[in-house]
Short mmCIF file of C-alpha atoms in Angstrom, two decimals:
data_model
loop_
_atom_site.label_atom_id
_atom_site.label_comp_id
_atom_site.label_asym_id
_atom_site.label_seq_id
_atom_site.Cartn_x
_atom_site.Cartn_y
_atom_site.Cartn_z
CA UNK A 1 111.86 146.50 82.88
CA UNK A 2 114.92 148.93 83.05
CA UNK A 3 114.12 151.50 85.43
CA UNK A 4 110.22 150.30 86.68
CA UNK A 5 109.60 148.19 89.82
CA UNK A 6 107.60 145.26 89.46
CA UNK A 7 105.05 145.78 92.38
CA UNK A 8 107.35 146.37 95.66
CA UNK A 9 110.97 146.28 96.01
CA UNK A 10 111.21 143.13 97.60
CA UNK A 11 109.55 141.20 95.23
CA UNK A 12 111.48 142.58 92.60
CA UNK A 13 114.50 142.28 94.22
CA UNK A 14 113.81 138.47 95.27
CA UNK A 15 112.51 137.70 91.58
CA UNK A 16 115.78 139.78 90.18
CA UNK A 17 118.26 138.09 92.44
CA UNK A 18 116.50 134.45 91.88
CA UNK A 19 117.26 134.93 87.78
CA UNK A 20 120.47 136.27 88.18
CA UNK A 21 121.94 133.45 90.84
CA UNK A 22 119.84 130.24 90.29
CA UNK A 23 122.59 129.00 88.09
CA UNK A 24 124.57 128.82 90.95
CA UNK A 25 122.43 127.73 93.24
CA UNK A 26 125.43 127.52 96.04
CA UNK A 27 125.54 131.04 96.06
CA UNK A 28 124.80 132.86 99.33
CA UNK A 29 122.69 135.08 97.52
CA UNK A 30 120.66 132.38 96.25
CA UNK A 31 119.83 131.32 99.66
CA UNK A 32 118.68 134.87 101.12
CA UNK A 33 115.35 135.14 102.46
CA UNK A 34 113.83 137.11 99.51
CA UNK A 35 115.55 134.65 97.27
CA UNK A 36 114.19 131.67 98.88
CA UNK A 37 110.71 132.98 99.29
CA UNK A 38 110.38 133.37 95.32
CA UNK A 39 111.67 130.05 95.18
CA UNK A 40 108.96 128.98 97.01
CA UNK A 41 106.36 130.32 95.10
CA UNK A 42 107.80 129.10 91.92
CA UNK A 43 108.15 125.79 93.45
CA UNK A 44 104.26 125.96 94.51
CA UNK A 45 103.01 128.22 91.14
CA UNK A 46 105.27 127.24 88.57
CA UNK A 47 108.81 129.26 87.32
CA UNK A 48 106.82 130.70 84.72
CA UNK A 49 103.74 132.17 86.43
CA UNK A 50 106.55 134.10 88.99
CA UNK A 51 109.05 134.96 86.11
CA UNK A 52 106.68 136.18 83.04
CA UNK A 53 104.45 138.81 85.02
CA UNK A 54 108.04 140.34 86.71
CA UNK A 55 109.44 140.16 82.69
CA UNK A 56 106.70 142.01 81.33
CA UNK A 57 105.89 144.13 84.79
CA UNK A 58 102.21 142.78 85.17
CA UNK A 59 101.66 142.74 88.54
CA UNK A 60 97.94 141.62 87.72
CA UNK A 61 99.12 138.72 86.42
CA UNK A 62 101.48 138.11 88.99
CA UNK A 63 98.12 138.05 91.62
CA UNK A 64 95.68 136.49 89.77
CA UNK A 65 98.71 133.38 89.32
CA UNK A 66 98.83 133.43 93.06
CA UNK A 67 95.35 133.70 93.70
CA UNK A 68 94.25 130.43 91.24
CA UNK A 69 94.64 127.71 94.04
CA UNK A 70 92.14 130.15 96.12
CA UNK A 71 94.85 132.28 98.02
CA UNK A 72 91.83 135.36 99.05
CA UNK A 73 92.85 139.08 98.04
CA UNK A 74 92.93 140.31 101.38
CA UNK A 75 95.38 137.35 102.16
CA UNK A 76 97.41 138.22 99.28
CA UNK A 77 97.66 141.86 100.57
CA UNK A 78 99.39 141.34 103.24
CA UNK A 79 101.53 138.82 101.93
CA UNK A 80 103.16 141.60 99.64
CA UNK A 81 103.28 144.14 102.81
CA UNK A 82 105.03 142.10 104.77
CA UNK A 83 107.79 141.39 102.39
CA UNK A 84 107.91 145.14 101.98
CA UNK A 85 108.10 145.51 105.51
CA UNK A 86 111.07 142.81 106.14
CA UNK A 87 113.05 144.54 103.08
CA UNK A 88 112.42 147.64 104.95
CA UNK A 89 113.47 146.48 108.87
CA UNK A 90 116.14 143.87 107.65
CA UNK A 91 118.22 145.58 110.82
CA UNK A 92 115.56 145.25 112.78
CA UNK A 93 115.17 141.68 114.45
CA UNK A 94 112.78 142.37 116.90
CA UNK A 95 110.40 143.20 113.70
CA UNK A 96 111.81 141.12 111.08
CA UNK A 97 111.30 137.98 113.58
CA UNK A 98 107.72 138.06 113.66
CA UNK A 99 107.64 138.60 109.88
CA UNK A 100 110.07 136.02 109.29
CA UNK A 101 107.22 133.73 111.05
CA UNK A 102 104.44 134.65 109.37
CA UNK A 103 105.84 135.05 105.72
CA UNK A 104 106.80 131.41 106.00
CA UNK A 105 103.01 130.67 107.50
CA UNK A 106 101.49 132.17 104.81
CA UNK A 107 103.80 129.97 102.40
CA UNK A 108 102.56 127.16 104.10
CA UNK A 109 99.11 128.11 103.80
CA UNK A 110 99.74 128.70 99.87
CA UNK A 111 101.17 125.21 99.35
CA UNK A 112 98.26 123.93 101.08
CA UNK A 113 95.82 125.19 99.29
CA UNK A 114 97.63 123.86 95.95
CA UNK A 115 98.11 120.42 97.53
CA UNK A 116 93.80 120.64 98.13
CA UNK A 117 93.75 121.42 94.07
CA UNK A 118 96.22 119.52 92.54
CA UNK A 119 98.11 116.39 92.88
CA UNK A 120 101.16 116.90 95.11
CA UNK A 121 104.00 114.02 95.37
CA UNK A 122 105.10 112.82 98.82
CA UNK A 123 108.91 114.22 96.87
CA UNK A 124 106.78 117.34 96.29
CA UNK A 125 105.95 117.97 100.08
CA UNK A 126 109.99 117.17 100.99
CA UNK A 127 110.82 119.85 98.57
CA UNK A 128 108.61 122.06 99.84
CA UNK A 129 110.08 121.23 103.36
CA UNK A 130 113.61 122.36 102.30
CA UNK A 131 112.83 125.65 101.39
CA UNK A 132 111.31 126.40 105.04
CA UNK A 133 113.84 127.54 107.75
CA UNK A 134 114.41 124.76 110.34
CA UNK A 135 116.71 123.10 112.69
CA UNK A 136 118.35 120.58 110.25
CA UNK A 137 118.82 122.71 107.58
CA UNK A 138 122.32 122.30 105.99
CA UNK A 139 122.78 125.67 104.33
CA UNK A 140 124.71 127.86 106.31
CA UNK A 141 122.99 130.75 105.14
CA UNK A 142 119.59 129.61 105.95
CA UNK A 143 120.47 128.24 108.97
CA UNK A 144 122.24 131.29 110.18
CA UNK A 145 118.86 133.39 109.80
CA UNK A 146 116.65 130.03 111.54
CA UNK A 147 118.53 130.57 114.74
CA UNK A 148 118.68 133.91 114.46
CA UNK A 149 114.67 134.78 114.59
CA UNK A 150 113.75 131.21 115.86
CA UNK A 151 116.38 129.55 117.50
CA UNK A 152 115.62 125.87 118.50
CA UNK A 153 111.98 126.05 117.29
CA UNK A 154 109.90 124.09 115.86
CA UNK A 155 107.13 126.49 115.40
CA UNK A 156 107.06 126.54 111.31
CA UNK A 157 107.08 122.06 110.44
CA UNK A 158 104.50 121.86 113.46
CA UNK A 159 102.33 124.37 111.66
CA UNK A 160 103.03 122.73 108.46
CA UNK A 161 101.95 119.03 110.01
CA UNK A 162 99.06 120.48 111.50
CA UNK A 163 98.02 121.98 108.06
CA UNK A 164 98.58 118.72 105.86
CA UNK A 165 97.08 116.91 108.59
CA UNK A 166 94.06 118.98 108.25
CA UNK A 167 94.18 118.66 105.00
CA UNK A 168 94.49 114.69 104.55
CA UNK A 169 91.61 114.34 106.70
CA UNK A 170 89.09 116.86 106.21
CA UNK A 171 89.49 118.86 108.94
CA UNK A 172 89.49 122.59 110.08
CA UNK A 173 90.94 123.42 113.13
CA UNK A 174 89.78 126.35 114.70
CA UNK A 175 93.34 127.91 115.35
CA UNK A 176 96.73 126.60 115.14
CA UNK A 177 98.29 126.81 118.81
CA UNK A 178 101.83 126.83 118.70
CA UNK A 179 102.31 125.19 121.61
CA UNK A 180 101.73 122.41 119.47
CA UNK A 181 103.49 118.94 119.42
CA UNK A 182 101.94 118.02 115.83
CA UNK A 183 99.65 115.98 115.10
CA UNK A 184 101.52 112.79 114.38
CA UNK A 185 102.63 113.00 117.98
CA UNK A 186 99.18 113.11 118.99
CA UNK A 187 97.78 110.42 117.38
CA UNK A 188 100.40 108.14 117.84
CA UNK A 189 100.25 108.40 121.64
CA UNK A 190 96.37 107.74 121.17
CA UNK A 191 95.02 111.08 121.18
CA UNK A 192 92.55 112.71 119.00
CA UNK A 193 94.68 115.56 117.27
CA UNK A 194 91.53 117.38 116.40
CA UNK A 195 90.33 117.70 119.60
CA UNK A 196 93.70 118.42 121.19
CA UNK A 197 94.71 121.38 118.87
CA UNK A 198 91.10 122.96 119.60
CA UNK A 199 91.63 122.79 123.20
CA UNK A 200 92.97 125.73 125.78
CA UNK A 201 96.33 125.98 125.87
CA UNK A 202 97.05 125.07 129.29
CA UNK A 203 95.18 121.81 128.35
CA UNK A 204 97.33 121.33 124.88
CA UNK A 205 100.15 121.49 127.62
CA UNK A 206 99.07 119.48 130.02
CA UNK A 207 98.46 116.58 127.01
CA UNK A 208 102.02 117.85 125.89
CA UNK A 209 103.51 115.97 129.40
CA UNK A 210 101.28 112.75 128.66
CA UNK A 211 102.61 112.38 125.32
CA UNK A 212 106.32 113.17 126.74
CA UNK A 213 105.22 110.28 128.75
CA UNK A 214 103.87 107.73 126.84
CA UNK A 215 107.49 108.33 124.45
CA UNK A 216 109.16 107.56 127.82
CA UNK A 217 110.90 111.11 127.48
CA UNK A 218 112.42 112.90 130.47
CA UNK A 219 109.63 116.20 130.97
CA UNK A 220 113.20 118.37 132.45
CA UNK A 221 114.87 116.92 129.47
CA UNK A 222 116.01 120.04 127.40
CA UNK A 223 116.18 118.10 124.21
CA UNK A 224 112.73 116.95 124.33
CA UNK A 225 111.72 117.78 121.02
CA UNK A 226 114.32 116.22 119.18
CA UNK A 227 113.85 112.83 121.41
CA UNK A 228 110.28 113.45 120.37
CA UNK A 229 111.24 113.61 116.78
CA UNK A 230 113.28 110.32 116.90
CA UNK A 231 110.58 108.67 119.30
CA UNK A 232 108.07 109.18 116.57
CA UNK A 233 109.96 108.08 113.59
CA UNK A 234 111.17 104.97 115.58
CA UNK A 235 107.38 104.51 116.57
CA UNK A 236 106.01 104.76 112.54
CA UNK A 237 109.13 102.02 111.48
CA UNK A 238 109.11 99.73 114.02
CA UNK A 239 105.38 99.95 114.88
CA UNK A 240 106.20 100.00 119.06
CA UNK A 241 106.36 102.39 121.78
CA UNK A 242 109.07 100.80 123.07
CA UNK A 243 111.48 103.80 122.89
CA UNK A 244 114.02 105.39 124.70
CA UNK A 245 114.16 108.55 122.86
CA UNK A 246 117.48 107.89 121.74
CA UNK A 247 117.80 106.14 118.27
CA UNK A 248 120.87 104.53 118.88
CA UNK A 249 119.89 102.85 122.93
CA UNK A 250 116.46 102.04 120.87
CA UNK A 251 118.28 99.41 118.06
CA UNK A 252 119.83 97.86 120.93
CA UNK A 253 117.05 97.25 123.12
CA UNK A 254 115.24 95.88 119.66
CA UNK A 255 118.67 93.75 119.24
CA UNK A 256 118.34 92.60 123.17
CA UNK A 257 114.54 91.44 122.74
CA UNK A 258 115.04 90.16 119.38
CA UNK A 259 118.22 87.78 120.73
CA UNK A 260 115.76 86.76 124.07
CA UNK A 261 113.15 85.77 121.80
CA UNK A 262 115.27 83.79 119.82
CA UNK A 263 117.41 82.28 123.19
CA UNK A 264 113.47 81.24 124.69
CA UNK A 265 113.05 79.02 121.32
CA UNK A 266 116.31 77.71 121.58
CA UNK A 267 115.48 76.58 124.94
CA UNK A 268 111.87 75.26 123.97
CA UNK A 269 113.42 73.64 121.23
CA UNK A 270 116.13 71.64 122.97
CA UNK A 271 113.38 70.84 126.17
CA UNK A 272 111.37 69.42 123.04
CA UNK A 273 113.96 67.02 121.90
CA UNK A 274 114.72 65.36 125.21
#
């Protein structure tokens, strides 16, 4: 491959620095966003249907590998232009932001249409997670370009829960709205998520406050989102909307019903036996 490019510069340079620092996967090159998004693809393809087409410079190959979980040519198209374009604006943020977002949509929309063809592990969809750009991510490098393009957002996992929630049951919503809570949030505070994500989105909005409500979450609180986050993963494990928002203020309310409960048959108990 010694003086050829295979297809654009960006993919060759992602696919070029991906074999020459995955070894040392600590790297900060490793963890640039060319780098990452060829990780991604040979975490949803395969290593060997990314690597083989850039060894032997057969870009055909290359596209019909990411076209056999029924990625569409035009799709593909402007998945490779818009790498092209980031490699081309990297100075640019104003430009490189929006592609930033849609680059990573467009990896979410591969890996769902693998997870509709294949088998995919519940450790499969986590791994998939940590190659996206969010808020908890622990690489410095990663995170530094996260709150550089989308700082505080959650635009990217809501799209991917909206898209596995389609997924999982069957559904197509008409557009994703990134106003969006997720659906988990949703359903949990007894909405139809369906319905919600295909309304207006001064509506989505206005359901946006109910569910802030029904969490018990401040609607001037800046850290909504996050209290959100917690509320719903204190919801799934302890099955009650009986949440602060705050994970730590929520075990010892549990604590503080869980020692009345116990004081009441105490009390029934010792009533009993006189």
């Amino acid at each position: 491959m010694e003086g050829s490019t295979f297809i654009n510069l960006a993919i060759h340079k992602g696919v070029q620095d991906y074999l020459t620092y995955k070894s040392t996967p600590n790297r900060d090159e490793f963890n640039t966003f060319l780098v990452v998004v060829v990780r991604t693809l040979t975490l949803i393809y395969g290593e060997l249907d990314i690597v083989n087409p850039y060894r032997t410079n057969n870009e055909k190959g290359f596209d019909e590998n990411l076209k056999k979980f029924g990625l569409s040519d035009v799709e593909l198209m402007e998945f490779k232009q818009e790498l092209v374009s980031y490699a081309e604006n990297e100075t640019n943020d104003e430009v490189c932001k929006d592609l930033f977002i849609s680059i990573q949509k467009k990896l979410v929309d591969m890996f769902v249409l693998r997870k509709s063809h294949v088998l995919v592990s519940d450790e499969e969809v986590e791994q998939f997670k940590s190659m996206l750009y969010l808020k908890n991510d622990i690489n410095p490098v990663k995170f530094a370009l996260y709150y550089k393009y989308t700082p505080n957002s959650d635009l990217i996992l809501n799209y991917l829960s909206s898209k596995l929630f389609e997924i999982q049951h069957h559904y197509s919503f008409t557009e994703y709205k990134e106003v969006s809570l997720g659906a988990d949030a949703y359903q949990l505070a007894g909405f139809n998520a369906v319905e919600v994500l295909n309304m207006k989105e001064e509506d989505i909005l206005n359901i946006n406050n109910k569910v802030y409500h029904f969490f018990r979450i401040r609607e001037n609180d800046k850290n909504k989102r996050d209290r959100l986050e917690d509320a719903i993963a204190y919801y799934k494990k302890y099955g009650s909307t009986v949440t602060t928002g705050n994970g730590y203020v929520d075990l010892l309310l549990l604590l503080s019903i869980i020692t009345t409960g116990l004081m009441l048959v105490v009390l029934v108990g010792i009533q009993f036996m006189r």
